CSV table of C-alpha atoms in Angstrom, one decimal:
chain,number,residue,atom,x,y,z
A,1,MET,CA,-0.6,-0.2,0.1
A,2,ASP,CA,1.0,4.0,-0.4
A,3,THR,CA,0.9,6.6,1.4
A,4,ASP,CA,-2.3,7.6,0.7
A,5,ALA,CA,-4.1,4.7,2.4
A,6,LEU,CA,-2.7,5.2,5.8
A,7,THR,CA,-6.1,7.4,7.2
A,8,PRO,CA,-6.5,8.3,10.7
A,9,GLY,CA,-8.4,4.5,11.3
A,10,LEU,CA,-6.1,2.4,9.9
A,11,LEU,CA,-3.2,4.0,11.8
A,12,GLN,CA,-5.5,3.4,14.7
A,13,GLU,CA,-5.6,0.0,14.0
A,14,LEU,CA,-2.2,-1.0,13.7
A,15,ARG,CA,-1.1,0.9,16.2
A,16,ALA,CA,-4.1,-1.3,18.4
A,17,THR,CA,-2.6,-4.2,20.8
A,18,ARG,CA,-2.2,-7.1,19.0
A,19,PRO,CA,-1.4,-11.1,20.4
A,20,TYR,CA,2.9,-11.3,20.4
A,21,PRO,CA,4.5,-11.7,17.7
A,22,ALA,CA,3.6,-9.0,15.9
A,23,LEU,CA,6.5,-8.0,13.0
A,24,SER,CA,8.0,-5.1,11.9
A,25,LEU,CA,10.5,-5.3,8.7
A,26,THR,CA,11.6,-1.9,7.3
A,27,MET,CA,14.4,-1.2,5.0
A,28,PRO,CA,15.3,1.8,2.2
A,29,THR,CA,14.5,0.8,-1.3
A,30,HIS,CA,15.7,2.5,-4.3
A,31,ARG,CA,13.3,3.6,-7.2
A,32,ARG,CA,15.4,3.1,-9.8
A,33,ALA,CA,18.7,1.1,-11.1
A,34,PRO,CA,21.2,0.3,-10.7
A,35,ASP,CA,20.7,0.7,-7.4
A,36,ASN,CA,17.6,-0.6,-6.9
A,37,ALA,CA,19.8,-3.7,-7.5
A,38,GLN,CA,20.2,-4.5,-4.9
A,39,ASP,CA,17.1,-4.6,-2.7
A,40,ALA,CA,16.4,-8.5,-2.9
A,41,VAL,CA,19.5,-9.2,-1.7
A,42,ARG,CA,18.9,-6.8,1.7
A,43,LEU,CA,14.6,-8.1,2.0
A,44,ARG,CA,16.3,-11.9,1.8
A,45,ASN,CA,18.6,-10.6,4.7
A,46,LEU,CA,16.3,-9.3,6.4
A,47,VAL,CA,13.7,-11.6,6.3
A,48,THR,CA,16.6,-14.6,7.5
A,49,GLU,CA,17.5,-12.3,10.5
A,50,ALA,CA,13.2,-12.0,11.3
A,51,GLY,CA,13.4,-15.2,10.6
A,52,ASN,CA,16.3,-16.4,13.3
A,53,ARG,CA,14.6,-13.3,16.2
A,54,LEU,CA,11.1,-15.8,15.8
A,55,ASP,CA,13.6,-19.4,16.5
A,56,ALA,CA,15.4,-17.4,18.7
A,57,ASP,CA,12.3,-16.4,21.4
A,58,PRO,CA,11.2,-18.6,24.0
A,59,ARG,CA,8.3,-16.5,23.9
A,60,VAL,CA,7.2,-17.6,20.4
A,61,THR,CA,4.9,-20.7,20.2
A,62,HIS,CA,6.0,-23.1,17.4
A,63,GLU,CA,2.7,-22.8,16.0
A,64,ALA,CA,2.8,-18.9,16.4
A,65,ARG,CA,6.5,-19.2,14.8
A,66,ALA,CA,5.4,-21.2,11.7
A,67,ALA,CA,2.4,-18.3,11.4
A,68,VAL,CA,4.4,-14.9,11.0
A,69,LYS,CA,6.9,-16.7,8.9
A,70,ALA,CA,4.2,-18.1,6.0
A,71,GLN,CA,2.2,-14.1,6.5
A,72,LEU,CA,6.2,-12.8,6.1
A,73,ASP,CA,6.9,-15.3,3.6
A,74,ARG,CA,3.5,-14.8,1.2
A,75,ALA,CA,4.8,-10.5,2.1
A,76,VAL,CA,7.8,-11.3,0.6
A,77,ALA,CA,6.2,-13.0,-2.8
A,78,GLU,CA,4.0,-9.7,-3.3
A,79,VAL,CA,6.9,-6.9,-3.3
A,80,ASP,CA,6.9,-5.5,-6.2
A,81,GLN,CA,10.0,-4.2,-6.4
A,82,ARG,CA,9.3,-2.3,-9.7
A,83,ARG,CA,7.2,-0.1,-8.0
A,84,ALA,CA,9.8,0.8,-5.0
A,85,LEU,CA,10.0,4.1,-3.7
A,86,ASP,CA,12.2,5.6,-0.6
A,87,SER,CA,11.6,2.9,2.0
A,88,LEU,CA,9.4,-1.0,2.9
A,89,VAL,CA,7.6,-1.7,5.6
A,90,ILE,CA,6.2,-4.9,6.0
A,91,LEU,CA,4.2,-5.8,8.9
A,92,ALA,CA,2.9,-9.6,9.8
A,93,ASP,CA,1.6,-11.6,12.2
A,94,THR,CA,0.1,-14.8,12.7
A,95,ASP,CA,-3.1,-13.8,10.5
A,96,GLU,CA,-2.0,-11.2,7.7
A,97,TYR,CA,0.2,-9.2,6.4
A,98,GLN,CA,1.0,-5.5,4.9
A,99,ILE,CA,3.1,-3.9,2.7
A,100,TRP,CA,4.0,-0.3,2.9
A,101,GLN,CA,6.1,1.4,0.2
A,102,LEU,CA,6.9,4.9,1.7
A,103,PRO,CA,8.4,8.3,-0.2
A,104,ARG,CA,10.3,9.1,2.7
A,105,THR,CA,13.5,6.3,3.5
A,106,ALA,CA,13.7,4.2,6.6
A,107,PRO,CA,16.3,2.2,8.6
A,108,GLU,CA,16.8,-1.6,8.5
A,109,ARG,CA,14.7,-2.7,11.5
A,110,VAL,CA,13.6,-6.1,12.1
A,111,VAL,CA,11.0,-6.1,16.0
A,112,LEU,CA,9.0,-8.0,17.7
A,113,SER,CA,6.5,-6.8,20.2
A,114,ASP,CA,2.8,-6.9,21.1
A,115,SER,CA,2.4,-3.7,18.0
A,116,TYR,CA,3.6,-3.2,14.9
A,117,LEU,CA,5.9,-0.7,14.8
A,118,THR,CA,3.8,2.5,12.2
A,119,ARG,CA,6.8,5.9,13.3
A,120,ASN,CA,7.7,5.1,9.6
A,121,LEU,CA,4.6,5.4,8.2
A,122,VAL,CA,3.7,8.2,9.9
A,123,ALA,CA,6.6,9.7,9.0
A,124,ALA,CA,6.4,9.6,5.6
A,125,LYS,CA,2.2,10.5,6.0
A,126,ALA,CA,2.9,13.6,7.5
A,127,GLY,CA,5.7,14.6,4.8
A,128,ALA,CA,3.5,13.7,1.6
A,129,GLN,CA,1.7,17.1,1.6
A,130,MET,CA,-1.1,15.1,0.8
A,131,PHE,CA,-4.0,16.4,-0.9
A,132,TRP,CA,-7.5,15.8,-2.6
A,133,VAL,CA,-8.2,16.5,-5.9
A,134,LEU,CA,-11.9,16.9,-6.9
A,135,SER,CA,-12.4,17.0,-11.2
A,136,LEU,CA,-15.9,18.8,-11.9
A,137,SER,CA,-18.7,18.6,-14.9
A,138,ALA,CA,-21.8,19.3,-14.8
A,139,GLU,CA,-22.1,15.1,-15.7
A,140,HIS,CA,-19.0,13.8,-13.7
A,141,ALA,CA,-17.2,14.2,-11.2
A,142,SER,CA,-14.1,12.6,-10.2
A,143,LEU,CA,-11.8,12.3,-6.6
A,144,PHE,CA,-7.9,12.1,-7.3
A,145,SER,CA,-5.8,11.4,-4.5
A,146,GLY,CA,-2.2,13.4,-4.6
A,147,THR,CA,1.1,13.1,-2.7
A,148,ASN,CA,4.3,14.6,-3.9
A,149,ASP,CA,4.9,11.8,-6.4
A,150,GLY,CA,1.7,12.9,-8.5
A,151,LEU,CA,-2.1,11.9,-8.3
A,152,ARG,CA,-4.2,8.4,-8.2
A,153,PRO,CA,-7.6,7.8,-8.6
A,154,GLU,CA,-9.9,7.0,-5.9
A,155,LYS,CA,-13.0,5.1,-5.9
A,156,ARG,CA,-14.5,6.2,-2.4
A,157,ASP,CA,-17.6,6.7,-1.5
A,158,GLY,CA,-19.1,7.1,-4.3
A,159,PHE,CA,-16.4,8.7,-6.5
A,160,PRO,CA,-16.3,8.7,-9.5
A,161,LEU,CA,-19.8,10.4,-9.9
A,162,THR,CA,-21.8,10.6,-12.7
A,163,ALA,CA,-24.8,12.4,-13.6
A,164,PRO,CA,-28.1,10.7,-14.8
A,165,HIS,CA,-28.5,10.9,-18.3
A,166,GLU,CA,-32.1,11.6,-19.6
A,167,GLU,CA,-33.4,11.4,-23.0
A,168,PRO,CA,-34.7,15.1,-24.2
A,169,ASN,CA,-37.8,15.9,-23.4
A,170,PRO,CA,-39.4,17.9,-27.1
A,171,GLN,CA,-42.7,18.7,-24.6
A,172,ARG,CA,-40.8,20.3,-22.0
A,173,GLU,CA,-38.6,22.6,-24.4
A,174,GLU,CA,-41.8,23.4,-25.7
A,175,ARG,CA,-43.0,24.6,-22.8
A,176,ILE,CA,-39.9,26.7,-21.3
A,177,GLY,CA,-39.6,27.8,-24.9
A,178,ASP,CA,-35.6,26.4,-25.3
A,179,THR,CA,-33.5,23.1,-24.1
A,180,PRO,CA,-32.5,25.2,-20.4
A,181,SER,CA,-28.6,25.5,-19.8
A,182,THR,CA,-26.7,23.1,-18.8
A,183,TYR,CA,-25.8,24.8,-14.5
A,184,SER,CA,-29.1,26.2,-14.9
A,185,SER,CA,-30.9,22.4,-14.7
A,186,GLU,CA,-32.4,21.5,-11.4
A,187,ASP,CA,-30.8,17.5,-12.4
A,188,ALA,CA,-27.5,19.4,-12.8
A,189,ARG,CA,-27.8,20.8,-9.1
A,190,ASN,CA,-29.4,17.5,-8.1
A,191,PHE,CA,-26.3,15.7,-8.6
A,192,LEU,CA,-24.1,18.3,-8.1
A,193,ARG,CA,-25.2,17.7,-4.9
A,194,THR,CA,-24.8,14.8,-5.0
A,195,VAL,CA,-21.2,15.4,-5.7
A,196,ASP,CA,-20.8,17.6,-2.1
A,197,ASP,CA,-22.4,15.0,0.4
A,198,SER,CA,-19.7,12.6,-0.8
A,199,LEU,CA,-16.9,14.9,-0.6
A,200,ARG,CA,-18.1,15.7,3.3
A,201,ALA,CA,-17.7,12.1,3.5
A,202,VAL,CA,-14.8,11.9,2.2
A,203,LEU,CA,-13.1,15.0,3.7
A,204,ALA,CA,-15.0,13.8,7.2
A,205,ALA,CA,-12.8,11.0,7.6
A,206,ASP,CA,-9.7,12.0,5.8
A,207,PRO,CA,-9.3,15.6,6.1
A,208,ARG,CA,-7.1,16.9,3.8
A,209,PRO,CA,-6.4,20.3,2.1
A,210,LEU,CA,-8.7,20.0,-1.6
A,211,PHE,CA,-8.3,20.9,-4.6
A,212,LEU,CA,-10.9,21.9,-7.6
A,213,ILE,CA,-10.4,21.9,-11.1
A,214,GLY,CA,-13.6,21.9,-13.7
A,215,LEU,CA,-15.4,25.0,-15.2
A,216,ALA,CA,-15.9,28.2,-13.5
A,217,PRO,CA,-20.1,28.1,-13.8
A,218,ALA,CA,-19.7,24.0,-12.4
A,219,LEU,CA,-17.7,24.9,-9.2
A,220,SER,CA,-19.5,28.0,-8.7
A,221,LEU,CA,-22.8,25.8,-8.8
A,222,LEU,CA,-20.7,23.3,-6.8
A,223,ASP,CA,-20.6,26.2,-3.5
A,224,GLU,CA,-23.7,27.1,-5.0
A,225,VAL,CA,-25.5,24.0,-3.7
A,226,GLY,CA,-23.0,22.6,-0.9
A,227,GLU,CA,-20.3,24.1,2.0
A,228,SER,CA,-18.0,21.5,0.9
A,229,ALA,CA,-15.4,22.6,-1.3
A,230,LYS,CA,-15.9,26.6,0.1
A,231,PRO,CA,-12.8,26.3,1.9
A,232,ALA,CA,-10.3,25.1,-1.4
A,233,VAL,CA,-7.1,25.9,-1.0
A,234,GLY,CA,-7.1,26.3,-4.9
A,235,ARG,CA,-9.1,26.7,-7.6
A,236,VAL,CA,-8.4,25.7,-11.9
A,237,ALA,CA,-10.7,26.7,-13.9
A,238,LYS,CA,-10.6,24.4,-17.2
A,239,GLY,CA,-12.4,21.8,-18.0
A,240,THR,CA,-12.3,17.7,-17.5
A,241,THR,CA,-14.1,14.2,-18.6
A,242,ALA,CA,-14.5,11.8,-16.9
A,243,ASP,CA,-11.8,10.3,-19.3
A,244,THR,CA,-9.4,12.8,-18.3
A,245,THR,CA,-6.1,10.9,-16.6
A,246,ALA,CA,-4.5,11.5,-13.0
A,247,PRO,CA,-1.7,13.2,-15.4
A,248,GLU,CA,-3.0,15.4,-17.6
A,249,LEU,CA,-5.1,16.5,-14.5
A,250,ALA,CA,-1.1,17.1,-12.7
A,251,LYS,CA,0.0,19.1,-15.5
A,252,GLU,CA,-3.2,21.5,-15.0
A,253,LEU,CA,-2.8,21.5,-11.4
A,254,ALA,CA,1.1,22.7,-11.0
A,255,PRO,CA,1.0,26.0,-10.7
A,256,ALA,CA,-1.5,25.8,-7.8
A,257,LEU,CA,0.0,23.5,-6.4
A,258,GLU,CA,3.8,24.9,-6.4
A,259,ASP,CA,1.5,28.2,-5.1
A,260,TRP,CA,0.2,26.5,-2.5
A,261,ARG,CA,3.5,25.2,-1.5
A,262,LYS,CA,5.2,28.5,-1.1
A,263,GLU,CA,2.2,29.6,0.7
A,264,ALA,CA,2.6,26.9,3.2
A,265,ALA,CA,6.6,27.1,3.5
A,266,ALA,CA,6.3,31.0,4.2
A,267,ARG,CA,3.5,30.5,7.1
A,268,ILE,CA,5.8,27.9,9.0
A,269,LYS,CA,8.8,30.3,8.2
A,270,ASP,CA,6.6,33.3,9.8
A,271,ARG,CA,5.5,31.5,12.7
A,272,LEU,CA,9.1,30.5,13.8
A,273,ASP,CA,10.1,34.3,13.3
A,274,LYS,CA,8.2,35.6,15.7
A,275,ALA,CA,8.5,33.1,17.8
A,276,HIS,CA,12.2,33.7,17.3
A,277,SER,CA,11.6,37.1,18.5
A,278,SER,CA,9.0,36.1,21.3
A,279,ARG,CA,11.4,33.4,23.5
A,280,SER,CA,9.0,30.6,22.5
A,281,PHE,CA,11.2,28.4,20.8
A,282,ALA,CA,13.5,25.7,20.5
A,283,GLY,CA,16.1,24.4,18.2
A,284,GLY,CA,17.9,21.3,17.7
A,285,LEU,CA,17.0,17.9,17.9
A,286,ASP,CA,17.9,17.9,21.3
A,287,GLU,CA,15.7,20.8,23.1
A,288,VAL,CA,13.0,19.8,20.4
A,289,TRP,CA,12.7,16.2,21.5
A,290,LEU,CA,13.2,17.7,25.5
A,291,ALA,CA,9.8,19.8,23.9
A,292,VAL,CA,7.3,17.7,22.2
A,293,ARG,CA,8.0,14.6,25.1
A,294,GLU,CA,6.7,17.7,27.4
A,295,GLY,CA,3.8,19.0,25.5
A,296,ARG,CA,5.3,21.6,25.1
A,297,ALA,CA,5.7,22.3,20.6
A,298,GLY,CA,2.6,23.3,19.1
A,299,LEU,CA,4.8,22.7,15.7
A,300,VAL,CA,7.8,21.4,14.6
A,301,ALA,CA,9.0,21.9,11.8
A,302,VAL,CA,11.6,19.4,10.2
A,303,GLU,CA,14.0,19.4,6.6
A,304,GLU,CA,12.3,16.7,4.3
A,305,HIS,CA,15.9,14.3,4.9
A,306,TYR,CA,16.6,15.0,8.3
A,307,GLU,CA,18.2,12.2,9.5
A,308,GLN,CA,20.1,11.4,12.9
A,309,THR,CA,21.6,8.5,14.4
A,310,VAL,CA,21.5,9.2,19.2
A,311,ARG,CA,22.4,8.0,22.0
A,312,VAL,CA,20.3,9.2,24.5
A,313,THR,CA,21.5,9.8,28.1
A,314,ASP,CA,19.5,10.3,31.1
A,315,GLY,CA,16.7,12.3,28.9
A,316,HIS,CA,18.9,14.1,26.7
A,317,LEU,CA,19.9,13.1,23.0
A,318,GLU,CA,23.5,13.0,22.0
A,319,PRO,CA,24.3,13.0,17.7
A,320,VAL,CA,26.5,10.0,16.8
A,321,GLY,CA,28.0,8.3,13.6
A,322,PRO,CA,26.0,6.8,10.8
A,323,ASP,CA,27.6,3.6,11.8
A,324,VAL,CA,27.1,3.5,15.2
A,325,PRO,CA,24.0,0.3,15.7
A,326,PRO,CA,21.5,0.6,16.9
A,327,SER,CA,21.6,-0.6,20.3
A,328,THR,CA,19.4,-3.2,22.2
A,329,ASP,CA,18.7,-1.1,25.4
A,330,GLY,CA,16.9,1.4,23.0
A,331,GLN,CA,20.1,3.9,24.2
A,332,VAL,CA,21.0,4.5,20.5
A,333,ARG,CA,18.5,4.8,17.8
A,334,GLU,CA,18.8,5.0,14.3
A,335,ASP,CA,15.1,6.4,13.2
A,336,ILE,CA,15.2,8.9,16.3
A,337,VAL,CA,13.7,11.8,13.8
A,338,ASP,CA,10.3,9.5,12.6
A,339,GLU,CA,10.0,8.9,16.0
A,340,LEU,CA,9.9,12.3,17.3
A,341,VAL,CA,7.6,13.3,14.5
A,342,GLU,CA,5.2,10.0,15.3
A,343,ALA,CA,4.7,11.8,19.1
A,344,ALA,CA,4.7,15.2,18.4
A,345,LEU,CA,1.9,14.1,15.9
A,346,ASP,CA,0.7,11.9,18.9
A,347,LYS,CA,0.3,15.0,21.8
A,348,GLY,CA,-1.9,16.5,18.9
A,349,CYS,CA,1.2,19.1,17.8
A,350,GLU,CA,1.4,19.9,14.4
A,351,VAL,CA,4.4,18.9,12.2
A,352,ALA,CA,6.4,20.5,8.9
A,353,PHE,CA,8.7,19.0,6.7
A,354,VAL,CA,10.6,22.0,5.2
A,355,ALA,CA,12.8,22.5,2.5
A,356,ASP,CA,16.8,21.0,3.5
A,357,ASP,CA,18.7,23.6,4.8
A,358,SER,CA,16.1,26.1,5.0
A,359,LEU,CA,16.4,25.6,9.0
A,360,ALA,CA,20.2,25.6,8.7
A,361,ASP,CA,20.1,27.8,11.7
A,362,HIS,CA,18.5,25.5,13.8
A,363,LYS,CA,19.8,22.7,13.5
A,364,ARG,CA,17.5,21.3,10.9
A,365,LEU,CA,14.7,21.3,13.5
A,366,ALA,CA,13.2,23.7,15.4
A,367,ALA,CA,9.9,24.2,17.3
A,368,VAL,CA,6.9,26.4,17.8
A,369,LEU,CA,6.1,26.3,21.3
A,370,ARG,CA,3.2,26.6,23.3
A,371,PHE,CA,4.5,27.4,26.9
């Protein structure tokens, strides 16, 4: 599955306690040759490590060991290297497996616990800048899920929708003197009310920024008959059809998306500058980590590709080199940035990923404090 499938409900389900062992396997992957040639070998090695861990763990029964190994084997057989992004996450227990391919790197890890490791999924979702796109006319409405990597058609909550087709009524045309305008007919209004209802359901289940694309009369009528589309962050007055493809839509939306991202980055910078001036600011990994743990962070901004291995000493984080392996006692942690992101979101903190080097003066990580 891709990042945009990670709804709040599914994340809650993945975090739920389950019978031991719940196995989480993570590894970096490569999108293109020749680097991706090493991915299959790395995956086989991690699967072997997972098997050895299961064999050596006295808490794992023979039946559970065999079941988890079988689920893991099924997952590996299903991995499509052609769809590889920047990391692979496999989750498996005695009853199921899940495969996640993420646009954010993750370290090599095999974890056995009573719940799945979700911090890499959470960080990838937070950094993906996910949004919805509604392609609209008086005859159709299509929904697309958007991330930094492009658009993908979505079939949910009734989408895609097609207006009922009615045969022309000559008697009606004679009574009113002409064929009614496409966007003034009651049929069009009823159809767009249906679109509004479906869009409301989508946004309630998975709130994201919304972009609209369609002819101006269609967008205006949608606003007139409903409320769901009014908070849209971007509108593109361009005619579309039910056959308009995701790449075609992405091309038309590109300027609006770029404006949205620039505006969002400017708002984050302004909030950080004001916090710095008012001394409600934390900068650097250790300061931000402490603020997040204490629930004092209201906004955490982190550079897109920031990674850091640390040693935890007396509750503080000490950066170490990438060649230092993770320790069994948890004192050396390889994925501390993703762990911080997950902890921040758990405490209701807003997380924003920003351009590399934009936080160079603050050691690549900064926070606006609540108090």
